[in-house]
Short mmCIF file of C-alpha atoms in Angstrom, two decimals:
data_model
loop_
_atom_site.label_atom_id
_atom_site.label_comp_id
_atom_site.label_asym_id
_atom_site.label_seq_id
_atom_site.Cartn_x
_atom_site.Cartn_y
_atom_site.Cartn_z
CA MET A 1 -18.61 19.45 -20.52
CA THR A 2 -19.27 19.59 -16.83
CA ASN A 3 -17.41 17.01 -14.76
CA TYR A 4 -20.18 14.59 -13.92
CA SER A 5 -20.86 13.34 -10.42
CA LEU A 6 -24.44 12.74 -9.34
CA PHE A 7 -25.17 12.23 -5.68
CA ALA A 8 -27.94 9.91 -4.56
CA LEU A 9 -29.21 9.77 -0.99
CA VAL A 10 -30.62 6.35 -0.18
CA ALA A 11 -31.48 5.76 3.48
CA LEU A 12 -28.42 7.17 5.28
CA ALA A 13 -25.79 6.35 2.64
CA VAL A 14 -24.50 9.01 0.27
CA THR A 15 -23.45 7.42 -3.00
CA ALA A 16 -22.26 8.66 -6.38
CA THR A 17 -24.23 7.90 -9.50
CA HIS A 18 -22.46 8.32 -12.81
CA ALA A 19 -23.93 8.61 -16.28
CA LEU A 20 -22.72 8.41 -19.86
CA PRO A 21 -24.45 11.29 -21.68
CA LYS A 22 -24.54 12.33 -25.28
CA PRO A 23 -22.66 15.46 -26.38
CA GLY A 24 -24.01 18.65 -24.88
CA ALA A 25 -25.86 16.99 -22.03
CA GLN A 26 -26.30 19.15 -18.94
CA LEU A 27 -25.69 17.18 -15.76
CA ALA A 28 -27.25 17.89 -12.40
CA THR A 29 -27.26 16.83 -8.77
CA VAL A 30 -30.15 14.55 -7.88
CA THR A 31 -31.56 13.04 -4.72
CA VAL A 32 -33.23 9.67 -4.35
CA SER A 33 -35.82 9.54 -1.59
CA PRO A 34 -35.66 6.67 0.91
CA ARG A 35 -37.81 3.72 -0.07
CA ALA A 36 -39.43 0.76 1.56
CA ALA A 37 -37.80 -2.65 1.21
CA LEU A 38 -37.24 -3.44 -2.46
CA PRO A 39 -38.50 -6.63 -4.08
CA ALA A 40 -35.96 -9.34 -4.82
CA ALA A 41 -34.05 -9.21 -8.08
CA SER A 42 -34.18 -12.18 -10.45
CA PRO A 43 -31.69 -13.72 -12.89
CA TYR A 44 -32.30 -13.53 -16.62
CA PRO A 45 -34.36 -16.58 -17.68
CA ALA A 46 -32.09 -19.44 -18.77
CA SER A 47 -29.10 -17.14 -19.22
CA PRO A 48 -26.06 -18.95 -20.60
CA THR A 49 -23.75 -16.20 -19.30
CA THR A 50 -21.79 -16.94 -16.13
CA ASN A 51 -22.23 -14.40 -13.33
CA GLU A 52 -24.72 -12.22 -15.20
CA PHE A 53 -26.22 -9.49 -13.02
CA LYS A 54 -29.83 -9.74 -11.86
CA TYR A 55 -32.88 -7.76 -12.94
CA ARG A 56 -35.51 -6.01 -10.80
CA GLY A 57 -38.89 -4.52 -11.57
CA TYR A 58 -39.40 -5.98 -15.05
CA ASP A 59 -42.98 -7.20 -15.49
CA GLU A 60 -43.17 -10.68 -17.01
CA ASP A 61 -46.60 -9.80 -18.39
CA SER A 62 -45.32 -6.68 -20.17
CA LYS A 63 -43.98 -7.13 -23.69
CA THR A 64 -42.12 -3.80 -23.42
CA ASP A 65 -40.48 -4.74 -20.13
CA LYS A 66 -39.41 -8.13 -21.44
CA ASN A 67 -38.03 -6.57 -24.61
CA ASN A 68 -36.05 -3.94 -22.68
CA ARG A 69 -34.65 -6.57 -20.36
CA LYS A 70 -33.58 -8.62 -23.39
CA ILE A 71 -31.81 -5.60 -24.89
CA VAL A 72 -29.72 -5.20 -21.72
CA HIS A 73 -29.04 -8.95 -21.60
CA ASP A 74 -28.04 -9.11 -25.26
CA ALA A 75 -25.66 -6.17 -24.81
CA PHE A 76 -24.02 -7.99 -21.92
CA THR A 77 -23.22 -11.04 -24.07
CA ASP A 78 -20.53 -8.96 -25.81
CA TRP A 79 -19.20 -7.52 -22.53
CA SER A 80 -16.82 -10.42 -21.82
CA PRO A 81 -15.37 -10.53 -25.35
CA MET A 82 -14.66 -6.80 -25.12
CA LEU A 83 -12.78 -7.09 -21.83
CA SER A 84 -11.07 -10.27 -23.02
CA ALA A 85 -9.72 -8.33 -25.99
CA ALA A 86 -8.47 -5.63 -23.61
CA ILE A 87 -6.59 -8.19 -21.51
CA ALA A 88 -5.04 -9.78 -24.60
CA SER A 89 -3.90 -6.37 -25.81
CA LEU A 90 -2.37 -5.57 -22.41
CA ARG A 91 -0.38 -8.80 -22.40
CA ASP A 92 0.97 -8.28 -25.90
CA THR A 93 3.83 -5.84 -25.37
CA ASP A 94 4.12 -5.33 -29.13
CA ASP A 95 0.55 -4.00 -29.19
CA LEU A 96 0.75 -0.23 -28.71
CA THR A 97 -3.02 0.31 -28.38
CA PHE A 98 -2.57 0.86 -24.63
CA ASN A 99 -0.33 3.90 -25.20
CA THR A 100 -3.22 5.76 -26.79
CA TRP A 101 -5.33 5.70 -23.63
CA PHE A 102 -2.94 5.61 -20.65
CA PRO A 103 0.52 6.84 -19.60
CA LYS A 104 3.23 4.18 -19.44
CA THR A 105 3.58 4.45 -15.65
CA LEU A 106 1.27 5.20 -12.74
CA GLU A 107 2.93 7.86 -10.59
CA ARG A 108 2.34 7.52 -6.85
CA GLU A 109 3.24 10.06 -4.17
CA ASN A 110 5.93 8.68 -1.80
CA PHE A 111 6.06 5.39 -3.71
CA SER A 112 7.83 4.08 -6.77
CA PRO A 113 5.91 4.35 -10.07
CA LEU A 114 3.91 1.31 -11.15
CA ASP A 115 3.89 -0.34 -14.56
CA ALA A 116 0.68 1.01 -16.05
CA ARG A 117 -0.19 -2.09 -18.08
CA GLY A 118 -0.07 -4.25 -14.99
CA TYR A 119 -2.15 -1.76 -13.02
CA VAL A 120 -4.86 -1.47 -15.66
CA GLU A 121 -5.03 -5.26 -15.93
CA GLY A 122 -5.50 -5.39 -12.16
CA VAL A 123 -8.45 -3.00 -12.44
CA ILE A 124 -10.09 -4.91 -15.29
CA THR A 125 -9.65 -8.25 -13.55
CA ARG A 126 -11.66 -6.96 -10.62
CA LEU A 127 -14.60 -7.37 -13.01
CA PHE A 128 -13.47 -10.01 -15.47
CA GLY A 129 -11.62 -13.31 -15.04
CA PRO A 130 -9.37 -14.13 -17.99
CA GLY A 131 -8.11 -17.15 -16.03
CA LEU A 132 -11.60 -18.65 -15.75
CA GLU A 133 -12.52 -21.37 -18.22
CA PRO A 134 -14.05 -20.02 -20.30
CA PRO A 135 -13.10 -16.39 -19.46
CA ALA A 136 -16.10 -14.83 -17.74
CA PRO A 137 -17.34 -12.01 -15.49
CA LYS A 138 -16.20 -12.24 -11.86
CA ALA A 139 -18.67 -13.01 -9.08
CA ILE A 140 -18.99 -9.33 -8.13
CA VAL A 141 -20.80 -8.70 -11.43
CA ALA A 142 -23.46 -11.21 -10.37
CA LYS A 143 -24.18 -8.89 -7.42
CA PHE A 144 -25.09 -5.98 -9.70
CA ILE A 145 -28.77 -5.25 -10.40
CA SER A 146 -30.33 -3.84 -13.54
CA GLU A 147 -33.20 -1.70 -12.29
CA LYS A 148 -36.18 -1.23 -14.58
CA GLU A 149 -37.10 1.94 -12.72
CA ASP A 150 -35.26 5.23 -13.10
CA ILE A 151 -34.31 5.10 -9.41
CA SER A 152 -32.75 8.57 -9.29
CA LEU A 153 -35.04 10.15 -11.92
CA THR A 154 -31.87 11.05 -13.83
CA CYS A 155 -33.24 9.87 -17.18
CA GLU A 156 -36.49 11.74 -16.64
CA LYS A 157 -34.63 14.97 -15.94
CA ASP A 158 -32.09 14.61 -18.76
CA LYS A 159 -33.24 12.79 -21.88
CA THR A 160 -29.68 12.55 -23.25
CA VAL A 161 -28.32 10.30 -20.48
CA HIS A 162 -27.68 6.70 -21.56
CA ALA A 163 -27.26 4.98 -18.18
CA TYR A 164 -26.06 5.49 -14.61
CA PHE A 165 -24.64 3.40 -11.78
CA VAL A 166 -24.99 3.70 -7.99
CA LYS A 167 -21.43 2.91 -6.99
CA ASP A 168 -21.80 1.41 -3.51
CA GLN A 169 -25.04 -0.48 -4.18
CA GLY A 170 -24.21 -2.11 -7.51
CA ARG A 171 -27.50 -0.87 -8.97
CA PHE A 172 -27.74 0.58 -12.45
CA HIS A 173 -30.39 1.76 -14.85
CA VAL A 174 -30.32 1.97 -18.64
CA CYS A 175 -32.26 5.00 -19.85
CA PRO A 176 -34.52 5.03 -22.94
CA THR A 177 -31.74 6.72 -24.91
CA GLY A 178 -29.41 3.83 -24.08
CA LEU A 179 -32.01 1.27 -25.13
CA GLU A 180 -32.58 2.94 -28.50
CA GLY A 181 -29.03 2.74 -29.87
CA VAL A 182 -26.91 -0.18 -31.05
CA THR A 183 -27.29 -3.06 -28.58
CA GLY A 184 -24.33 -5.40 -28.91
CA ALA A 185 -20.77 -4.48 -29.89
CA SER A 186 -20.75 -7.45 -32.28
CA GLU A 187 -23.65 -5.94 -34.26
CA ILE A 188 -21.40 -3.22 -35.66
CA ASP A 189 -20.17 -3.92 -39.20
CA CYS A 190 -16.37 -3.64 -39.38
CA GLY A 191 -16.68 -2.56 -43.01
CA LYS A 192 -18.57 0.57 -41.96
CA LEU A 193 -16.16 1.74 -39.28
CA GLY A 194 -13.61 3.52 -41.43
CA ASN A 195 -10.00 3.68 -40.28
CA ARG A 196 -10.22 5.56 -36.98
CA VAL A 197 -11.50 4.89 -33.49
CA GLY A 198 -14.72 6.84 -33.01
CA ARG A 199 -18.38 7.09 -32.18
CA GLY A 200 -19.32 4.50 -34.79
CA MET A 201 -18.03 1.96 -32.26
CA GLU A 202 -20.48 2.98 -29.54
CA SER A 203 -23.03 0.46 -28.28
CA LEU A 204 -24.92 -0.51 -25.15
CA THR A 205 -22.19 -3.10 -24.55
CA GLN A 206 -19.71 -0.24 -24.35
CA THR A 207 -22.02 1.65 -21.98
CA LEU A 208 -22.16 -1.34 -19.61
CA VAL A 209 -18.36 -1.58 -19.68
CA HIS A 210 -18.20 2.11 -18.74
CA GLU A 211 -20.78 1.92 -15.97
CA PHE A 212 -19.38 -1.15 -14.23
CA PHE A 213 -15.98 0.52 -13.79
CA HIS A 214 -17.77 2.94 -11.44
CA SER A 215 -18.43 0.23 -8.85
CA ASN A 216 -16.56 0.83 -5.62
CA LEU A 217 -15.55 -2.85 -5.84
CA VAL A 218 -13.36 -2.02 -8.84
CA GLY A 219 -11.09 1.06 -8.70
CA ASP A 220 -11.34 1.37 -4.92
CA LYS A 221 -10.29 -2.26 -4.42
CA ALA A 222 -7.73 -2.64 -7.20
CA PRO A 223 -4.17 -3.57 -6.18
CA SER A 224 -2.29 -0.34 -5.29
CA SER A 225 -5.54 1.52 -5.99
CA ALA A 226 -5.27 4.87 -7.74
CA GLY A 227 -8.74 5.67 -6.44
CA HIS A 228 -12.40 5.40 -7.31
CA ILE A 229 -13.10 5.50 -11.04
CA VAL A 230 -15.16 8.56 -11.94
CA ASP A 231 -16.03 10.64 -15.01
CA ILE A 232 -13.34 13.22 -15.70
CA ILE A 233 -13.46 13.39 -19.46
CA TYR A 234 -15.69 11.74 -22.08
CA GLY A 235 -15.22 10.61 -25.65
CA SER A 236 -12.49 8.89 -27.61
CA SER A 237 -10.57 11.97 -28.70
CA GLY A 238 -10.86 13.60 -25.28
CA CYS A 239 -9.46 10.51 -23.52
CA MET A 240 -6.72 10.12 -26.10
CA ARG A 241 -5.64 13.74 -25.83
CA MET A 242 -5.74 13.72 -22.03
CA VAL A 243 -2.79 11.31 -22.07
CA LYS A 244 -0.66 13.99 -23.75
CA GLY A 245 -1.70 16.83 -21.44
CA ASP A 246 -1.20 17.65 -17.78
CA LYS A 247 -4.16 15.46 -16.80
CA ALA A 248 -2.47 12.27 -18.05
CA GLN A 249 -2.39 10.52 -14.66
CA GLU A 250 -6.13 11.04 -14.26
CA ALA A 251 -6.68 8.46 -17.01
CA PHE A 252 -6.28 5.80 -14.30
CA ILE A 253 -9.44 7.03 -12.55
CA ASN A 254 -11.41 7.97 -15.67
CA ALA A 255 -14.08 5.46 -16.72
CA ASP A 256 -14.08 6.39 -20.39
CA SER A 257 -10.30 5.83 -20.65
CA TYR A 258 -10.81 2.18 -19.70
CA THR A 259 -13.88 1.97 -21.90
CA TRP A 260 -12.25 3.34 -25.04
CA PHE A 261 -9.14 1.22 -24.52
CA ALA A 262 -11.32 -1.90 -24.32
CA THR A 263 -13.40 -0.76 -27.31
CA ASN A 264 -10.26 -0.06 -29.38
CA ALA A 265 -8.76 -3.45 -28.48
CA TYR A 266 -12.02 -5.25 -29.24
CA TYR A 267 -12.44 -3.84 -32.74
CA ASN A 268 -8.74 -4.27 -33.52
CA SER A 269 -9.32 -7.95 -32.75
CA VAL A 270 -12.69 -8.69 -34.34
CA CYS A 271 -12.04 -6.54 -37.42
CA GLU A 272 -8.50 -7.96 -37.74
CA ARG A 273 -6.90 -4.57 -38.33
CA LYS A 274 -5.52 -1.70 -36.29
CA PHE A 275 -7.59 1.47 -36.04
CA SER A 276 -5.91 4.86 -36.09
CA LEU A 277 -6.35 7.59 -33.48
CA PRO A 278 -9.74 9.27 -33.17
CA GLU A 279 -10.50 12.18 -35.44
CA VAL A 280 -10.91 15.43 -33.53
CA THR A 281 -14.11 17.28 -34.41
CA GLN A 282 -15.97 20.25 -32.98
CA GLU A 283 -18.41 17.79 -31.45
CA ASP A 284 -15.51 16.29 -29.51
CA PHE A 285 -14.63 19.72 -28.16
CA ASP A 286 -18.18 20.11 -26.86
CA TYR A 287 -18.36 16.52 -25.66
CA SER A 288 -15.13 15.96 -23.78
CA GLU A 289 -13.40 19.21 -22.83
CA ALA A 290 -10.87 18.55 -25.57
CA GLU A 291 -10.42 22.31 -25.82
CA LEU A 292 -8.15 21.99 -22.79
CA LEU A 293 -5.56 20.40 -25.08
CA ALA A 294 -4.64 22.44 -28.16
CA SER A 295 -4.70 20.88 -31.61
CA PRO A 296 -0.91 21.12 -32.16
CA GLU A 297 -0.46 18.69 -29.25
CA TYR A 298 -2.45 16.12 -31.17
CA ASP A 299 -0.04 16.35 -34.10
CA ALA A 300 2.97 16.30 -31.79
CA ALA A 301 1.67 13.16 -30.11
CA LEU A 302 1.63 11.39 -33.44
CA SER A 303 5.14 12.46 -34.36
CA ASP A 304 6.84 11.67 -31.05
CA GLY A 305 5.29 8.22 -30.64
CA VAL A 306 3.57 8.90 -27.32
CA LEU A 307 0.27 7.93 -28.94
CA ALA A 308 -0.08 4.81 -31.05
CA ASP A 309 -1.23 5.72 -34.54
CA VAL A 310 -1.20 2.99 -37.17
#
């Protein structure tokens, strides 16, 4: 799949917009025309969630708008539990889930390597506060805005895109495709997931986790930042196999690596069992450039313990 980086021109600022497409999606460069002053965004009515983002453009008199806004809100209610599970997994050194999605160290030119678990925790805690009582999104998430409108026309041009995020404005839009799938991560029946990490775990909650990592307040501002978090490779098997190949260090700036680690940790926790490595299928080859890593490397990763199969 094409490495995805959309560029949006708003006023005089050039910003990157990133999307999470379905397999086979063709991605393109788009331009957003300058607009007049935007109306104020509003919080979700009576939201019990601390630091939930705001919403703009949803018509209170439209049943469709209110329903779509509720879908995004409901998906977000499982966002904190997913990142909480990721933090718990990181802090449990006996939990090898992390080794599936990231190298053990972050290599830095002219500096000593960093412990990868500590670095990834530093990235996640830019968004989520495990030390808050109860654990909750950080205040920067409250600055994000869910736009009703397809502000870059990305969804209109590509019907397979789920969502996208304007990195330096904190604005995001969930496309119709994203609204039509599973909403909350907690809606997925553990009994129907099988034994492996895979696409049966996908939800709008997972999409929001992915998109928020693109904010320039996250990767760019993380301690000892490895750089802005972009889309290098998609899909569970693609991210897993990247760790074994020559692109391993790029996992630290790949949004789906963080997303699938959090997803894996979440379902390990809520389903009370460990899931095995993703199954590699032809769809994964099309979806995530997994063809860059040959199948024998997958088997070798299992045998030498670099990847955590259970």
